[in-house]
Amino acid sequence: MNTKVRNYLIEIAKQKKTITYSELSKACQLGLKMDSKADRQRIGEILDEISTKEHDEGRPLLSAVVVKQSSGEPGEGFYKLAERLKVYSGSSSEPRKFWEDERNKVYNYWEDKYK
């Protein structure tokens, strides 16, 4: 697991902010460009691994703080991961609400953890 990315996402969560995929790549010196399909896939794999571990440890999906620059919402990979982990039903008519709720769980978890 990429602990540098995980630790950075925790810092973002503690600030109750979001970060774009491109900003995350730059901040963590991943060298990934979001105009490259392969690089988008790679950052997705990194985030998938982190959130899967978080879920396995009973924590909310940390990747909820990572969003697309164009929409301010996470990419499809976030929802697919949530479906695989059985925390989201893809049939939900309100994916944005699911994401906002999960993001708020992340904020609250890390805020409570460091009070």
Backbone as JSON Lines, residues from 0, in Angstrom:
{"i":0,"aa":"M","n":[0.85,-1.18,0.0],"ca":[0.0,0.0,0.0],"c":[0.89,1.24,0.0]}
{"i":1,"aa":"N","n":[0.45,2.25,-0.71],"ca":[1.2,3.5,-0.79],"c":[0.88,4.34,0.45]}
{"i":2,"aa":"T","n":[1.75,4.24,1.46],"ca":[1.5,4.94,2.72],"c":[1.64,6.46,2.58]}
{"i":3,"aa":"K","n":[2.46,6.89,1.63],"ca":[2.6,8.34,1.41],"c":[1.25,8.92,0.96]}
{"i":4,"aa":"V","n":[0.58,8.25,0.03],"ca":[-0.72,8.72,-0.45],"c":[-1.73,8.63,0.69]}
{"i":5,"aa":"R","n":[-1.75,7.51,1.4],"ca":[-2.7,7.35,2.51],"c":[-2.53,8.47,3.54]}
{"i":6,"aa":"N","n":[-1.31,8.71,3.95],"ca":[-1.07,9.76,4.95],"c":[-1.48,11.13,4.44]}
{"i":7,"aa":"Y","n":[-1.26,11.38,3.16],"ca":[-1.66,12.68,2.59],"c":[-3.18,12.8,2.59]}
{"i":8,"aa":"L","n":[-3.87,11.73,2.23],"ca":[-5.33,11.75,2.23],"c":[-5.88,11.97,3.64]}
{"i":9,"aa":"I","n":[-5.23,11.42,4.63],"ca":[-5.65,11.64,6.01],"c":[-5.53,13.12,6.37]}
{"i":10,"aa":"E","n":[-4.45,13.74,5.93],"ca":[-4.29,15.18,6.18],"c":[-5.39,15.99,5.5]}
{"i":11,"aa":"I","n":[-5.75,15.62,4.28],"ca":[-6.84,16.29,3.56],"c":[-8.14,16.1,4.33]}
{"i":12,"aa":"A","n":[-8.39,14.88,4.8],"ca":[-9.62,14.58,5.54],"c":[-9.69,15.37,6.84]}
{"i":13,"aa":"K","n":[-8.59,15.48,7.53],"ca":[-8.57,16.22,8.8],"c":[-8.9,17.69,8.58]}
{"i":14,"aa":"Q","n":[-8.58,18.2,7.38],"ca":[-8.89,19.59,7.03],"c":[-10.3,19.74,6.45]}
{"i":15,"aa":"K","n":[-10.99,18.61,6.3],"ca":[-12.34,18.58,5.71],"c":[-12.34,19.21,4.31]}
{"i":16,"aa":"K","n":[-11.39,18.76,3.51],"ca":[-11.24,19.24,2.14],"c":[-11.31,18.06,1.18]}
{"i":17,"aa":"T","n":[-11.3,18.38,-0.1],"ca":[-11.14,17.37,-1.14],"c":[-9.91,17.75,-1.95]}
{"i":18,"aa":"I","n":[-9.44,16.8,-2.75],"ca":[-8.29,17.04,-3.61],"c":[-8.57,16.35,-4.94]}
{"i":19,"aa":"T","n":[-8.11,16.96,-6.03],"ca":[-8.31,16.33,-7.33],"c":[-7.26,15.23,-7.54]}
{"i":20,"aa":"Y","n":[-7.56,14.37,-8.48],"ca":[-6.61,13.3,-8.81],"c":[-5.27,13.89,-9.24]}
{"i":21,"aa":"S","n":[-5.3,14.94,-10.06],"ca":[-4.06,15.58,-10.52],"c":[-3.29,16.2,-9.37]}
{"i":22,"aa":"E","n":[-4.0,16.88,-8.47],"ca":[-3.35,17.5,-7.32],"c":[-2.7,16.44,-6.43]}
{"i":23,"aa":"L","n":[-3.39,15.33,-6.27],"ca":[-2.86,14.24,-5.45],"c":[-1.58,13.67,-6.07]}
{"i":24,"aa":"S","n":[-1.62,13.46,-7.38],"ca":[-0.44,12.94,-8.07],"c":[0.76,13.88,-7.88]}
{"i":25,"aa":"K","n":[0.5,15.17,-8.01],"ca":[1.57,16.16,-7.86],"c":[2.06,16.22,-6.42]}
{"i":26,"aa":"A","n":[1.15,16.3,-5.47],"ca":[1.51,16.45,-4.06],"c":[2.32,15.25,-3.55]}
{"i":27,"aa":"C","n":[1.98,14.07,-4.04],"ca":[2.67,12.85,-3.59],"c":[3.77,12.41,-4.55]}
{"i":28,"aa":"Q","n":[4.06,13.25,-5.53],"ca":[5.12,13.0,-6.51],"c":[4.98,11.63,-7.17]}
{"i":29,"aa":"L","n":[3.74,11.35,-7.61],"ca":[3.48,10.07,-8.28],"c":[3.87,10.11,-9.76]}
{"i":30,"aa":"G","n":[3.93,11.31,-10.33],"ca":[4.29,11.44,-11.74],"c":[3.21,10.94,-12.69]}
{"i":31,"aa":"L","n":[1.97,10.9,-12.22],"ca":[0.87,10.42,-13.06],"c":[0.13,11.59,-13.68]}
{"i":32,"aa":"K","n":[-0.24,11.44,-14.94],"ca":[-0.97,12.48,-15.68],"c":[-2.39,11.97,-15.95]}
{"i":33,"aa":"M","n":[-3.37,12.78,-15.62],"ca":[-4.75,12.32,-15.74],"c":[-5.28,12.33,-17.17]}
{"i":34,"aa":"D","n":[-4.47,12.8,-18.11],"ca":[-4.88,12.67,-19.52],"c":[-4.42,11.34,-20.11]}
{"i":35,"aa":"S","n":[-3.74,10.54,-19.31],"ca":[-3.28,9.21,-19.72],"c":[-4.19,8.15,-19.09]}
{"i":36,"aa":"K","n":[-4.77,7.31,-19.93],"ca":[-5.64,6.25,-19.41],"c":[-4.89,5.34,-18.45]}
{"i":37,"aa":"A","n":[-3.67,4.98,-18.79],"ca":[-2.86,4.11,-17.94],"c":[-2.58,4.75,-16.58]}
{"i":38,"aa":"D","n":[-2.3,6.06,-16.58],"ca":[-2.04,6.76,-15.33],"c":[-3.31,6.9,-14.49]}
{"i":39,"aa":"R","n":[-4.44,7.13,-15.14],"ca":[-5.72,7.17,-14.41],"c":[-5.99,5.82,-13.77]}
{"i":40,"aa":"Q","n":[-5.7,4.76,-14.51],"ca":[-5.9,3.42,-13.98],"c":[-4.98,3.19,-12.78]}
{"i":41,"aa":"R","n":[-3.75,3.63,-12.87],"ca":[-2.78,3.43,-11.79],"c":[-3.2,4.17,-10.52]}
{"i":42,"aa":"I","n":[-3.63,5.43,-10.66],"ca":[-4.05,6.16,-9.46],"c":[-5.3,5.52,-8.87]}
{"i":43,"aa":"G","n":[-6.15,4.99,-9.73],"ca":[-7.33,4.26,-9.27],"c":[-6.94,3.02,-8.47]}
{"i":44,"aa":"E","n":[-5.93,2.31,-8.93],"ca":[-5.45,1.12,-8.22],"c":[-4.9,1.48,-6.84]}
{"i":45,"aa":"I","n":[-4.15,2.57,-6.78],"ca":[-3.58,3.04,-5.51],"c":[-4.71,3.36,-4.53]}
{"i":46,"aa":"L","n":[-5.7,4.11,-5.01],"ca":[-6.82,4.5,-4.15],"c":[-7.68,3.31,-3.76]}
{"i":47,"aa":"D","n":[-7.86,2.39,-4.69],"ca":[-8.63,1.17,-4.42],"c":[-7.97,0.38,-3.28]}
{"i":48,"aa":"E","n":[-6.66,0.22,-3.37],"ca":[-5.94,-0.53,-2.34],"c":[-6.06,0.14,-0.97]}
{"i":49,"aa":"I","n":[-5.93,1.46,-0.95],"ca":[-6.02,2.2,0.32],"c":[-7.42,2.07,0.9]}
{"i":50,"aa":"S","n":[-8.45,2.31,0.11],"ca":[-9.81,2.26,0.63],"c":[-10.24,0.84,1.0]}
{"i":51,"aa":"T","n":[-9.74,-0.14,0.29],"ca":[-10.05,-1.52,0.66],"c":[-9.47,-1.82,2.04]}
{"i":52,"aa":"K","n":[-8.24,-1.41,2.27],"ca":[-7.61,-1.61,3.58],"c":[-8.38,-0.84,4.66]}
{"i":53,"aa":"E","n":[-8.77,0.38,4.37],"ca":[-9.55,1.17,5.33],"c":[-10.84,0.43,5.68]}
{"i":54,"aa":"H","n":[-11.53,-0.06,4.67],"ca":[-12.78,-0.79,4.87],"c":[-12.55,-2.04,5.71]}
{"i":55,"aa":"D","n":[-11.5,-2.77,5.4],"ca":[-11.17,-3.99,6.15],"c":[-10.89,-3.69,7.62]}
{"i":56,"aa":"E","n":[-10.42,-2.48,7.89],"ca":[-10.11,-2.06,9.27],"c":[-11.3,-1.38,9.94]}
{"i":57,"aa":"G","n":[-12.45,-1.35,9.25],"ca":[-13.66,-0.77,9.84],"c":[-13.77,0.74,9.71]}
{"i":58,"aa":"R","n":[-12.98,1.31,8.8],"ca":[-13.01,2.77,8.61],"c":[-13.72,3.09,7.29]}
{"i":59,"aa":"P","n":[-14.2,4.34,7.15],"ca":[-14.83,4.74,5.89],"c":[-13.82,4.81,4.75]}
{"i":60,"aa":"L","n":[-14.33,4.89,3.52],"ca":[-13.48,4.87,2.32],"c":[-12.73,6.19,2.17]}
{"i":61,"aa":"L","n":[-11.46,6.17,2.48],"ca":[-10.63,7.36,2.47],"c":[-10.55,8.03,1.11]}
{"i":62,"aa":"S","n":[-10.71,7.26,0.05],"ca":[-10.64,7.84,-1.3],"c":[-11.83,8.74,-1.6]}
{"i":63,"aa":"A","n":[-12.8,8.84,-0.7],"ca":[-13.94,9.74,-0.89],"c":[-13.51,11.2,-0.95]}
{"i":64,"aa":"V","n":[-12.3,11.51,-0.52],"ca":[-11.84,12.9,-0.55],"c":[-11.16,13.25,-1.87]}
{"i":65,"aa":"V","n":[-11.07,12.29,-2.79],"ca":[-10.43,12.53,-4.09],"c":[-11.51,12.67,-5.16]}
{"i":66,"aa":"V","n":[-11.43,13.78,-5.91],"ca":[-12.48,14.11,-6.87],"c":[-11.92,14.49,-8.23]}
{"i":67,"aa":"K","n":[-12.8,14.44,-9.22],"ca":[-12.44,14.9,-10.56],"c":[-12.5,16.43,-10.58]}
{"i":68,"aa":"Q","n":[-11.56,17.03,-11.28],"ca":[-11.53,18.48,-11.38],"c":[-12.78,18.99,-12.09]}
{"i":69,"aa":"S","n":[-13.24,18.25,-13.08],"ca":[-14.36,18.69,-13.91],"c":[-15.7,18.74,-13.16]}
{"i":70,"aa":"S","n":[-15.9,17.82,-12.22],"ca":[-17.21,17.73,-11.57],"c":[-17.17,17.95,-10.06]}
{"i":71,"aa":"G","n":[-16.01,17.84,-9.45],"ca":[-15.92,17.94,-8.01],"c":[-16.44,16.71,-7.3]}
{"i":72,"aa":"E","n":[-16.63,15.62,-8.04],"ca":[-17.1,14.35,-7.49],"c":[-16.09,13.26,-7.85]}
{"i":73,"aa":"P","n":[-16.14,12.14,-7.14],"ca":[-15.19,11.06,-7.45],"c":[-15.5,10.42,-8.8]}
{"i":74,"aa":"G","n":[-14.53,9.69,-9.31],"ca":[-14.71,8.98,-10.56],"c":[-15.51,7.7,-10.36]}
{"i":75,"aa":"E","n":[-15.8,7.04,-11.47],"ca":[-16.59,5.8,-11.44],"c":[-15.94,4.71,-10.6]}
{"i":76,"aa":"G","n":[-14.62,4.71,-10.55],"ca":[-13.91,3.69,-9.78],"c":[-14.29,3.71,-8.31]}
{"i":77,"aa":"F","n":[-14.57,4.88,-7.78],"ca":[-14.97,5.01,-6.37],"c":[-16.27,4.25,-6.13]}
{"i":78,"aa":"Y","n":[-17.23,4.43,-7.02],"ca":[-18.53,3.77,-6.86],"c":[-18.42,2.26,-7.1]}
{"i":79,"aa":"K","n":[-17.59,1.87,-8.05],"ca":[-17.4,0.44,-8.31],"c":[-16.75,-0.24,-7.11]}
{"i":80,"aa":"L","n":[-15.78,0.43,-6.5],"ca":[-15.15,-0.11,-5.3],"c":[-16.19,-0.24,-4.18]}
{"i":81,"aa":"A","n":[-16.98,0.79,-3.98],"ca":[-18.0,0.77,-2.93],"c":[-19.0,-0.36,-3.15]}
{"i":82,"aa":"E","n":[-19.32,-0.63,-4.42],"ca":[-20.21,-1.76,-4.73],"c":[-19.54,-3.08,-4.38]}
{"i":83,"aa":"R","n":[-18.26,-3.24,-4.78],"ca":[-17.53,-4.48,-4.49],"c":[-17.44,-4.73,-2.99]}
{"i":84,"aa":"L","n":[-17.29,-3.65,-2.23],"ca":[-17.18,-3.77,-0.77],"c":[-18.55,-3.86,-0.1]}
{"i":85,"aa":"K","n":[-19.59,-3.76,-0.92],"ca":[-20.97,-3.87,-0.44],"c":[-21.37,-2.75,0.52]}
{"i":86,"aa":"V","n":[-20.83,-1.56,0.3],"ca":[-21.25,-0.4,1.08],"c":[-22.12,0.54,0.26]}
{"i":87,"aa":"Y","n":[-22.31,0.19,-1.01],"ca":[-23.12,1.01,-1.92],"c":[-23.79,0.09,-2.92]}
{"i":88,"aa":"S","n":[-25.04,0.4,-3.18],"ca":[-25.77,-0.34,-4.2],"c":[-25.79,0.48,-5.47]}
{"i":89,"aa":"G","n":[-25.24,-0.04,-6.53],"ca":[-25.19,0.68,-7.79],"c":[-26.56,1.05,-8.32]}
{"i":90,"aa":"S","n":[-27.59,0.42,-7.79],"ca":[-28.94,0.74,-8.24],"c":[-29.48,2.01,-7.58]}
{"i":91,"aa":"S","n":[-28.73,2.55,-6.65],"ca":[-29.16,3.77,-5.96],"c":[-29.33,4.9,-6.96]}
{"i":92,"aa":"S","n":[-30.4,5.62,-6.8],"ca":[-30.65,6.75,-7.71],"c":[-29.91,8.0,-7.26]}
{"i":93,"aa":"E","n":[-29.22,7.91,-6.14],"ca":[-28.53,9.09,-5.61],"c":[-27.06,8.81,-5.29]}
{"i":94,"aa":"P","n":[-26.25,8.57,-6.32],"ca":[-24.84,8.31,-6.03],"c":[-24.15,9.49,-5.35]}
{"i":95,"aa":"R","n":[-24.55,10.71,-5.72],"ca":[-23.92,11.88,-5.1],"c":[-24.16,11.89,-3.6]}
{"i":96,"aa":"K","n":[-25.37,11.54,-3.19],"ca":[-25.68,11.52,-1.76],"c":[-24.83,10.46,-1.05]}
{"i":97,"aa":"F","n":[-24.69,9.29,-1.67],"ca":[-23.84,8.26,-1.08],"c":[-22.42,8.8,-0.89]}
{"i":98,"aa":"W","n":[-21.88,9.42,-1.95],"ca":[-20.51,9.95,-1.87],"c":[-20.4,11.01,-0.77]}
{"i":99,"aa":"E","n":[-21.35,11.96,-0.73],"ca":[-21.3,13.02,0.28],"c":[-21.36,12.42,1.69]}
{"i":100,"aa":"D","n":[-22.22,11.43,1.89],"ca":[-22.31,10.78,3.19],"c":[-20.99,10.08,3.55]}
{"i":101,"aa":"E","n":[-20.4,9.39,2.59],"ca":[-19.14,8.68,2.84],"c":[-18.01,9.67,3.1]}
{"i":102,"aa":"R","n":[-17.97,10.74,2.33],"ca":[-16.96,11.79,2.55],"c":[-17.1,12.37,3.95]}
{"i":103,"aa":"N","n":[-18.33,12.62,4.38],"ca":[-18.55,13.17,5.72],"c":[-18.15,12.17,6.81]}
{"i":104,"aa":"K","n":[-18.36,10.89,6.55],"ca":[-17.9,9.86,7.5],"c":[-16.38,9.91,7.63]}
{"i":105,"aa":"V","n":[-15.71,10.09,6.49],"ca":[-14.24,10.2,6.5],"c":[-13.83,11.41,7.32]}
{"i":106,"aa":"Y","n":[-14.45,12.56,7.03],"ca":[-14.12,13.78,7.78],"c":[-14.31,13.57,9.28]}
{"i":107,"aa":"N","n":[-15.46,13.02,9.64],"ca":[-15.78,12.84,11.07],"c":[-14.85,11.83,11.73]}
{"i":108,"aa":"Y","n":[-14.53,10.76,11.04],"ca":[-13.64,9.75,11.6],"c":[-12.28,10.37,11.93]}
{"i":109,"aa":"W","n":[-11.69,11.06,10.96],"ca":[-10.34,11.58,11.17],"c":[-10.35,12.8,12.1]}
{"i":110,"aa":"E","n":[-11.43,13.55,12.13],"ca":[-11.55,14.65,13.08],"c":[-11.59,14.09,14.51]}
{"i":111,"aa":"D","n":[-12.45,13.08,14.72],"ca":[-12.58,12.48,16.04],"c":[-11.28,11.8,16.47]}
{"i":112,"aa":"K","n":[-10.57,11.23,15.52],"ca":[-9.35,10.5,15.82],"c":[-8.26,11.43,16.36]}
{"i":113,"aa":"Y","n":[-8.3,12.7,15.98],"ca":[-7.21,13.62,16.33],"c":[-7.67,14.82,17.15]}
{"i":114,"aa":"K","n":[-8.75,14.65,17.89],"ca":[-9.19,15.74,18.78],"c":[-8.34,15.78,20.02]}
